[in-house]
Each structure stands twice: as C-alpha cells, then as structure tokens.
C-alpha atoms as one frame of an Amber mdcrd trajectory, in Angstrom:
protein
 -61.246  78.091 -31.708 -61.402  75.272 -33.390 -57.809  73.203 -33.854 -57.117
  71.573 -37.273 -56.692  67.801 -37.845 -53.041  67.745 -37.125 -52.092  69.710
 -34.528 -55.070  68.409 -32.639 -53.442  65.038 -32.975 -49.950  66.121 -31.907
 -51.165  67.992 -29.096 -53.154  64.722 -27.641 -49.889  62.459 -28.225 -47.867
  64.923 -26.041 -50.517  64.879 -23.623 -50.568  60.940 -23.186 -46.510  60.977
 -23.349 -46.673  63.806 -20.680 -48.847  61.266 -18.217 -46.674  58.374 -18.746
 -43.735  60.620 -17.889 -45.604  61.384 -14.612 -46.848  57.697 -13.994 -43.241
  56.422 -14.540 -41.783  58.867 -12.084 -44.338  58.327  -9.375 -43.449  54.608
  -9.887 -39.448  54.995  -9.053 -39.800  57.936  -7.024 -38.172  61.179  -6.969
 -35.146  60.026  -5.519 -34.259  56.808  -8.032 -31.665  58.055 -10.607 -31.118
  55.685 -13.189 -28.720  52.957 -12.130 -24.945  53.032 -13.006 -23.595  50.766
 -15.670 -20.462  50.191 -13.325 -19.860  49.095  -9.448 -17.116  50.848  -8.052
 -15.543  50.088  -4.802 -12.210  49.066  -2.870 -10.822  45.815  -1.482  -8.901
  46.453   1.970  -7.325  44.252   4.643  -6.023  44.994   8.051  -2.831  46.306
   6.413  -4.507  48.788   3.915  -5.633  49.039   0.984  -4.642  45.441  -1.661
  -3.568  45.911  -4.627  -4.157  42.963  -7.556  -7.281  41.792  -5.800  -9.641
  39.793  -8.184 -12.863  41.257  -7.336 -16.041  39.446  -9.360 -19.583  39.251
  -9.401 -19.845  35.766  -7.733 -20.782  32.874  -9.966 -20.148  34.726 -13.292
 -16.878  35.492 -15.462 -17.677  39.295 -14.896 -14.100  40.004 -12.692 -11.317
  42.595 -12.469  -8.325  43.726 -10.541  -7.585  46.605  -8.124  -5.350  49.345
  -8.667  -2.238  50.153  -6.358  -4.735  51.813  -3.937  -6.811  48.835  -3.954
 -10.025  50.391  -6.095 -12.213  48.446  -8.666 -14.498  49.268 -10.982 -16.508
  46.357 -12.479 -19.378  46.070 -15.332 -22.452  45.958 -13.552 -24.432  42.495
 -15.037 -26.366  40.285 -13.607 -25.442  37.965 -10.796 -26.610  34.746  -9.411
 -26.366  35.396  -6.070 -26.074  39.339  -6.440 -22.699  39.330  -4.386 -19.642
  41.177  -4.979 -16.483  38.674  -4.046 -12.491  39.772  -3.931  -9.343  37.050
  -3.137  -6.186  38.522  -2.610  -2.784  35.793  -2.006  -2.451  35.426   1.365
  -5.829  36.251   2.491  -9.577  34.456   2.690 -12.318  35.140  -0.192 -14.108
  37.854   1.353 -17.869  39.084  -0.259 -20.951  41.542   0.502 -24.280  42.064
  -1.255 -24.881  44.506  -4.136 -26.160  47.944  -2.745 -25.970  51.344  -4.169
 -22.446  53.411  -3.806 -19.363  52.390  -3.712 -18.381  49.140  -1.926 -15.530
  47.968   0.736 -14.463  44.412   0.651 -12.562  43.577   3.688 -10.365  40.458
   3.732  -8.727  38.464   6.517  -5.328  37.320   6.423  -4.842  33.419   6.268
  -3.186  31.794   9.514   0.879  32.630   9.272   1.952  29.417  10.591   0.355
  25.388  10.095  -1.207  24.011  13.311   0.008  20.573  13.585  -2.556  19.627
  16.530  -5.573  20.276  14.173  -8.327  17.552  14.384  -8.962  16.114  10.926
 -12.709  16.037   9.861 -14.235  13.494   8.959 -15.820  13.577   4.874 -18.739
  11.308   5.630 -22.162  12.960   6.646 -23.229  13.765  10.343 -26.686  14.900
  11.570 -25.303  18.214  13.797 -21.626  17.948  11.940 -20.969  21.234  11.248
 -18.154  20.893   8.979 -18.433  17.176   8.012 -17.761  17.237   4.002 -21.050
  15.351   2.625 -23.360  17.324   4.886 -23.371  19.884   2.083 -21.398  18.748
  -0.744 -23.105  15.247  -0.806 -22.815  14.738  -4.672 -18.625  15.327  -4.429
 -18.607  13.336  -1.698 -20.045  10.661  -3.573 -17.708  11.004  -6.587 -14.822
  10.594  -4.144 -16.159   8.031  -2.586 -15.923   5.738  -5.792 -12.658   6.774
  -6.275  -8.912   5.333  -5.681  -8.173   8.329  -3.419 -10.977   7.072  -0.813
  -9.456   3.830  -0.728  -5.941   4.072  -1.269  -5.047   3.273   2.448  -7.711
   0.043   2.383  -7.379  -1.057  -1.022  -7.685  -4.897  -1.890  -4.936  -4.743
  -4.358  -2.580  -2.132  -2.657  -3.300  -4.325   0.818  -2.295  -7.552  -0.789
   0.740  -6.012  -2.159   1.425  -4.697   1.220   0.937  -7.118   3.190   2.112
 -10.227   1.360  -1.606 -11.962   1.704  -3.595 -13.193  -1.324  -7.423 -11.999
  -2.474  -9.061 -13.580   0.479  -6.433 -11.978   3.114  -4.511 -15.447   3.286
  -0.418 -15.272   3.592   1.040 -16.296   0.097   4.888 -16.632  -0.920   4.411
 -14.136  -3.891   4.961  -9.937  -3.290   4.695  -8.272  -0.264   6.749  -5.293
   1.225   5.816  -5.697   4.764   7.457  -9.294   4.786  10.394  -8.745   1.988
  11.538  -4.968   3.167  10.052  -4.442   6.589  12.301  -1.389   7.206  10.647
   0.318   4.377   7.156  -0.484   5.263   6.535   3.458   6.039   7.250   4.663
   2.729   3.662   4.148   1.713   1.961   6.031   4.702   2.833   9.311   3.354
   0.619   9.070   0.365  -1.480   6.399   0.721  -2.517   7.410   4.652  -1.314
  11.217   4.825  -3.207  12.241   7.916  -1.501   9.657  10.442   0.331  11.269
  13.169   4.066  10.712  13.762   3.116   8.447  17.066   0.255   6.413  15.152
   1.844   2.817  14.544  -0.080   2.147  11.708   2.566   4.968  10.057   5.034
   2.017   9.753   2.464  -1.250   9.562  -0.750  -0.011   7.368  -2.519  -3.161
   8.588  -3.158  -1.357  12.011  -4.817   2.029  10.194  -7.989   2.912  11.652
 -10.318   5.879  11.747 -10.388   8.976   9.512  -6.319   7.643   8.377  -8.120
   4.768   6.889  -9.983   7.027   4.440  -6.816   8.242   2.699  -6.726  10.759
   0.976  -9.512  12.166   1.849 -11.286  15.810   1.341  -9.891  17.701   4.418
  -6.689  16.593   3.947  -6.769  17.722   0.159  -8.304  20.904   1.090  -5.544
  22.359   3.218  -3.123  22.165   0.949  -1.236  25.578   0.440   1.745  24.542
  -1.660   4.051  21.716  -3.075   7.397  21.666  -2.481   9.688  19.262  -4.333
   8.327  17.986  -7.672  11.236  16.059  -8.660   9.692  12.767  -6.679  11.894
  12.580  -3.578   9.937  13.571  -0.850   6.166  12.146  -0.878   2.535  13.090
   0.035   2.275  14.722   3.641   5.944  15.570   3.223   5.807  17.355   0.337
   1.880  19.125   0.255   2.698  22.136   2.117  -0.637  22.489   4.593  -2.291
  25.114   6.390  -4.276  24.022   8.850  -5.776  26.487  11.099  -5.681  26.679
  15.367  -9.063  28.345  15.434 -11.887  27.914  13.261 -11.768  26.344   9.711
  -9.802  26.782   6.389 -10.347  25.161   2.815  -8.806  25.616  -0.044 -10.084
  25.141  -3.507 -10.089  26.167  -7.266 -12.898  28.978  -7.270 -12.178  32.632
  -6.041 -15.629  33.297  -4.942 -16.777  31.237  -2.652 -16.938  33.946   0.328
 -18.536  31.996   3.160 -15.319  33.412   5.628 -13.487  30.152   6.058 -12.308
  29.808   2.022  -9.096  30.522   0.523  -8.394  30.124  -3.543  -5.587  28.815
  -4.490  -3.976  28.435  -8.617  -2.546  25.363  -6.972  -5.857  23.456  -7.403
  -5.456  23.644 -11.232  -1.752  22.669 -11.658  -0.097  19.459 -12.184   2.568
  20.548  -9.562  -0.183  19.779  -7.100  -0.741  16.190  -8.060   3.151  15.720
  -7.990   2.791  15.776  -4.182   2.256  11.982  -4.644   2.027  10.931  -8.744
   6.031  11.468  -8.593   7.831   9.289  -6.657  11.137   7.657  -6.569  11.365
   5.295  -3.692  14.227   3.188  -2.583  16.164   4.987  -5.513  13.250   3.398
  -8.148  10.963   5.864  -9.704   7.882   3.974  -8.993   5.358   6.854 -10.083
   6.408   9.133 -13.199   3.544  10.741 -14.172   4.361  14.442 -13.258   7.807
  13.694 -15.369   5.733  12.096 -18.097   3.474  15.221 -18.167   6.568  17.671
 -18.112   7.630  16.473 -21.824   4.405  15.993 -23.326   2.751  17.977 -26.180
  -0.646  18.482 -23.279   2.084  20.520 -21.208   3.079  22.388 -24.299  -0.390
  22.872 -24.880  -1.136  24.382 -21.455  -3.311  21.391 -20.404  -2.880  20.197
 -16.754  -3.710  16.852 -15.399  -6.983  18.413 -13.795  -8.080  19.025 -17.642
  -8.991  15.517 -17.781  -8.842  13.877 -14.385 -10.977  16.260 -13.008 -12.975
  16.990 -16.548 -16.359  18.278 -15.654 -19.321  16.014 -15.893 -22.087  18.393
 -17.009 -24.261  17.329 -14.420 -23.464  19.017 -11.263 -24.439  22.634 -11.270
 -24.410  23.747  -7.523 -21.672  22.162  -5.173 -23.359  22.753  -1.731 -27.378
  22.625  -3.202 -29.668  24.307   0.011 -26.615  25.168   2.055 -25.169  28.018
   0.708 -23.887  27.338  -2.957 -25.370  28.924  -5.873 -26.142  27.772  -9.328
 -23.038  27.749 -11.620 -21.733  26.706 -15.227 -21.491  23.099 -15.323 -18.216
  23.111 -16.844 -16.851  25.205 -14.208 -17.271  22.225 -11.822 -14.560  19.467
 -11.353 -15.497  15.993 -10.838 -14.164  14.292  -7.871 -13.927  10.568  -9.229
 -11.068  11.497 -11.216 -11.683   9.019 -14.416 -14.487  10.559 -16.523 -16.814
   7.665 -16.544 -14.291   5.214 -14.993 -10.785   3.849 -15.943 -11.892   1.593
 -18.628 -13.870   3.897 -20.984 -10.374   6.560 -20.462  -8.474   3.998 -21.622
 -10.654   2.969 -24.728 -11.150   6.876 -25.444  -7.127   7.022 -25.754  -5.668
   3.963 -26.929  -5.428   3.549 -30.790  -4.627   0.623 -33.033  -4.629   0.366
 -36.768  -3.785  -2.270 -39.505  -2.534  -2.594 -43.039  -2.424  -6.289 -44.623
  -0.528  -6.840 -47.678   0.855 -10.029 -49.160   1.127 -12.076 -45.856   2.556
  -9.331 -44.034   0.496  -7.028 -41.751   1.895  -3.925 -40.306   0.137  -2.676
 -37.171   0.327   0.854 -35.363  -0.658   1.870 -31.904  -0.818   5.131 -30.462
  -2.294   7.154 -27.681  -4.432  10.509 -28.160  -5.742  13.151 -25.906  -3.347
  11.781 -23.151  -0.557  13.691 -21.218   1.963  11.260 -19.837   3.022   7.741
 -20.973   0.258   4.975 -21.186  -0.292   3.136 -18.829   1.345   5.179 -16.275
   1.164   5.691 -12.462   2.006   2.285 -10.170   5.232   0.906 -11.833   3.702
  -2.467 -12.875   0.980  -1.058 -15.003   1.064  -2.209 -18.277  -0.620  -3.111
 -21.955  -0.350  -6.575 -23.841  -0.757  -5.982 -27.586  -2.194  -9.570 -29.558
  -2.233 -10.067 -33.165  -3.816 -12.959 -34.799  -3.360 -13.966 -38.368  -6.340
 -15.421 -39.778  -6.106 -17.141 -43.275  -9.049 -17.361 -46.248 -10.518 -20.482
 -44.825 -10.799 -19.197 -40.957  -7.604 -21.266 -39.712  -5.242 -19.565 -37.927
  -1.799 -18.518 -39.325   1.291 -18.995 -37.770   3.817 -16.292 -37.535   6.663
 -15.768 -39.806   8.611 -13.307 -38.408   7.752 -10.143 -36.415   7.665  -9.366
 -32.524   6.299 -11.627 -30.246   5.266 -11.581 -26.279   7.567 -12.498 -23.518
   7.419 -14.823 -20.433   6.330 -11.852 -18.260   3.165 -12.031 -20.053   2.137
 -15.480 -18.774   2.619 -19.186 -20.186  -1.146 -17.682 -22.198   0.057 -15.296
 -24.361   3.996 -15.897 -24.171   5.699 -16.491 -27.744   2.136 -15.150 -29.669
   2.811 -12.359 -31.675   2.745  -9.107 -30.143   4.247  -6.200 -28.212   4.140
  -5.339 -24.567   3.914  -1.621 -23.674   5.525  -1.651 -19.837   8.557  -0.401
 -17.491   9.916  -3.829 -16.497  11.897  -3.789 -13.160  14.960  -6.406 -12.457
  15.952  -7.086  -9.421  20.029  -7.090  -8.468  20.680 -10.628 -10.049  18.835
  -9.519 -13.308  15.651 -11.736 -12.786  12.272  -9.677 -13.849   9.318  -9.030
 -13.321  10.805  -7.641  -9.599   9.012  -5.711  -7.329   9.861  -1.753  -6.751
  11.677  -2.442  -3.254  13.763  -5.247  -4.656  14.909  -3.868  -7.969  17.538
  -1.895  -9.403  17.156   1.832 -10.559  17.372   1.589 -14.455  14.030  -0.261
 -16.130  13.549  -0.615 -19.716  10.549   1.194 -20.481   8.541   0.324 -23.569
   4.646   2.306 -22.631   3.562   4.289 -25.297   4.046   8.138 -25.625   2.321
  10.919 -26.534   2.962  12.185 -29.798   5.024   8.788 -31.134   3.459   5.823
 -33.119   4.806   2.628 -32.121   5.060   0.743 -35.441   5.657  -3.285 -35.771
   5.388  -5.807 -39.169   4.431  -9.098 -38.370   4.724 -11.821 -41.158   2.664
 -14.669 -41.369   2.733 -18.190 -43.186  -0.204 -18.542 -45.825  -2.684 -16.037
 -47.470  -3.519 -13.638 -44.720  -7.302 -12.637 -45.005  -7.403 -10.727 -41.665
  -5.691  -9.705 -38.585  -7.662  -9.321 -35.247  -6.080  -6.919 -33.007  -6.086
  -6.851 -29.362  -4.867  -4.442 -26.600  -5.113  -5.585 -22.869  -4.511  -3.332
 -19.765  -3.297  -5.280 -17.093  -2.686  -3.478 -13.144   0.124  -6.200 -12.238
   2.270  -8.822 -13.524   0.349 -12.245 -14.647   2.686 -14.165 -12.123   1.606
 -11.712  -9.331  -2.243 -11.512 -10.239  -2.074 -15.367  -9.957  -0.686 -16.125
  -7.106  -2.842 -13.434  -5.299  -5.911 -14.944  -6.897  -6.588 -11.491  -8.190
 -10.138 -11.625 -10.318  -9.848  -8.833 -12.309  -6.569  -9.493 -14.026  -7.757
  -8.123 -17.584  -9.269  -5.163 -19.019  -9.947  -5.258 -22.303  -9.316  -1.768
 -24.093  -9.304  -2.482 -27.924 -10.376  -5.808 -29.941 -10.832  -5.054 -33.494
 -10.480  -7.005 -36.768  -8.545  -5.629 -39.915  -9.373  -7.130 -43.272  -7.211
  -7.590 -46.625 -10.052  -6.123 -48.205
C-alpha cells in the first residue's frame, strides 16, 4: 500500500521525534525527574527549629527567612559555590551543599560569655599559621596595613602629641599629654591600643607598647565585636565595644551572612554607624574630643539611611574574592568593603567633598563654601583638625588688592596667614585662662565650632580696594594647629584641598 506524500512525511517526523525522546530518556535515566524549581528544607539548632533564620544561596542575593517551624522554600538559582547557608541571631553561620530532596541546616550557638584570657591572633602572614589573617585575606590585610587603624598606637603624629616629642623623637616644649597631664595618660590606650591587657604597664604609658597591642586596632580585635554599649562618648574603645572571644576554637564576626566555615557569625553591627561610635565619639576630661557619630546623627546622610561604612568602607570595585585559594568564592565587587577607610585616600575624599564658588560684582566677591556627600562636619575626627579658607583679590593689572571689608584669618592660623582675607573652619579649644588654641587635656568644655556642616552653605563677602578682576580661593586642610606643627617639626602641615580662580567676566 502506498501512502500519499503528506501522511508519509508526518509518519517520518513522528518516528524521528520518538527516537529523540528515547535517546534523551536513556541519557537522563529512568529515575531522573525534572529538577524542581525550589529548594526546600529546615534550619535547626540544639534548641529545636529556628524561626526567622536567613537562608541564602551562597554568594547571591537569593535569600528567604524560615517560618515558625524553621522551614524554608528558596527559588533555585545558580550559586557561585553550589551551597545553601543559614544564619540566626546568637548562632554561627551554617551551610550545606546542594543535593536532591529537602535540606537540613544545623546551626551551633555562639559562646555565652566573653573569654578574657583569649590570645589575640597576629594578622601578619606566617607560614603554618592557622588563623593569621593575611594568610587568607592578603588584599584586605594590605589595605588595613595602609590605614590609620594599623598605626593607631605608633603613628608619628599621635606619639609626638602623646609623648611631648618632636618629629625626630626629641623632647620639646610643645604639647604632650604624658608630660602635661600624666594622671590621664591611660585614656588613649582604650582606642589606640585596645588589645592591651589590664596588667600591661603600657596601658598608662604607650611608649612601652610592644607586640600585638602595638598593631593598634587590628583585624582580630575588630572582628570580635558583638555589640556596642554607650554611644554618647563617655565610654571608649575596649570598654565600649562588647567583645565575644571564644574559650576554644575560633570566632569572627563580619558583614556577610553566608560565610559558613564553622567559625564565622554575621552581625548587622558591621554596617551600622554605632560600631564606629565605639571609638569615634569621645568625651575626654569633659571635652568632646571626637564628635563624628553625634554629627552623623543630625546629618542628611543619616536621614537618607546612609551609615559611616557607605563612604569609609566603600568597595574599590577591584576585589571579587576575600580569600582566593583559601575557600573564598567569587562575589560581586560592590559587596566587598575596603579596609583602608578612605576611598582613594584622605586627599581625594576631601577634594570630592569640599566645594567653593565665588561671584564678583564691583569690588566685592561673595564666596560660598559647603560640603557635599558627607555625613558629618568637615573636618571631623580629632578636635584640632581644621580648614583654612584664603581669598586673594587681583586687579586688572595682576596686582594684589588690599581688603576693604570682610572677615580675616585669626592668629591661630600662624603669622604667614594671620590677618589675610579668609575664614577658619574649626573647633577652637581654649584653656581655663581663655588662651587658645589649647590641648584637650588642658581645655574647658565649651569650644567655638565654625566647621562646615552638611546641608549648609557658608557665605562671606570680601570687599577690595580697586577694580576687582578676579579672586583666587584656596582651602587648606590642617591636622593640627600651626604653632604645634611648627614646634614639632612636622613636614606635612598643609594639604591643599581647593585652589580655584574666579573671574569677573
């Protein structure tokens, strides 16, 4: 019997489809059903199922929370590590590999008490060292090593002010806490050398600091913080950052909730400005020497939900793996913070933040100064830091014009700039006899604060004699007062933040 062309073609196509299905069936095997679209399972601990645990496909933003019975249902998606992790408050992070069927993730509880006899881990690389930070986290260690945290106990400027020495280590007649207020010499160690033990003589004399405490605020200390106590500034550093050190094994807190090595715990504190307040808000001898946290509390940044870490630990965009070759996985660069704490350095951050403008009319220049993208006053940090705004009027023939009216710089800026047109943005401490500037250990508690504030513009008018053709506007950043820097022989006195010329045309 002969089939017509149409039915013959249909039969042939059907046979081919059947053969293809048979081949696929043999390849998949009779017991391999289609992979489900969701992962299911539960999260448990010794006390039973854990409700509200965060379950995540490791290295992704695919996450969910467990229900009242500890169960979860998670969309199946590609994972860089093919692992599922879980975290719950009070527990270490746990994880398991992806496999068929419901998953069970068992979490271990954190230690119930801080073990004060814990031996701190050296962050420097060491062959055979099990927990030396740089052995696995080489890039993070490199960034931290270039930060102020790594030099908090030994930095040259700090030690000169603390000891009363000059740049070359020689005694001088300028400011020195150890010499001028020896009874208060232990106040610095709580933040600058927080891993000193109570029986270490360096606690009250940092010239004697040795070993790991000399590394300042190092990796192991910072990643043992479970919570922060008082944020008003009355308690500082090691007395304020509530530590959780293990008696056995190891424990590290951090900002990632899917690091499941068995010794890691997640803490939202590491993305919260409260963490920074432990050291960066400080009332010392009745003087608010550090006020960065309280400045942030009233800033537009805080109202926008931005914390200190958004700027000071902004990802560089270069790092994709925090522990390459040592169990780390590839991650989106935007999820990995920098540990230098200044994006590109102090100078670039200042230059991105401080803005000036000037308008010229007749013989008068109206100069505005403000800060952008900043969550605190500028400058902030140590009380003596300040900005100097200098305005120079230039005539049509290029000659310097004398000031007719407007603000001038005070004696605190030094003889070279005193009396010139400009503004000083600073907290000016004075001693109990009214002399200023004064060191915080000899000062009263009511400084004049003229620093630039986020969301506000400072405007000043400068009138010059003669025909004003243009003005040159400079802003200098100074870490310390001119007389102190000169007495101590510090070579890095001025950092030029702004240098712009504005024309009348």
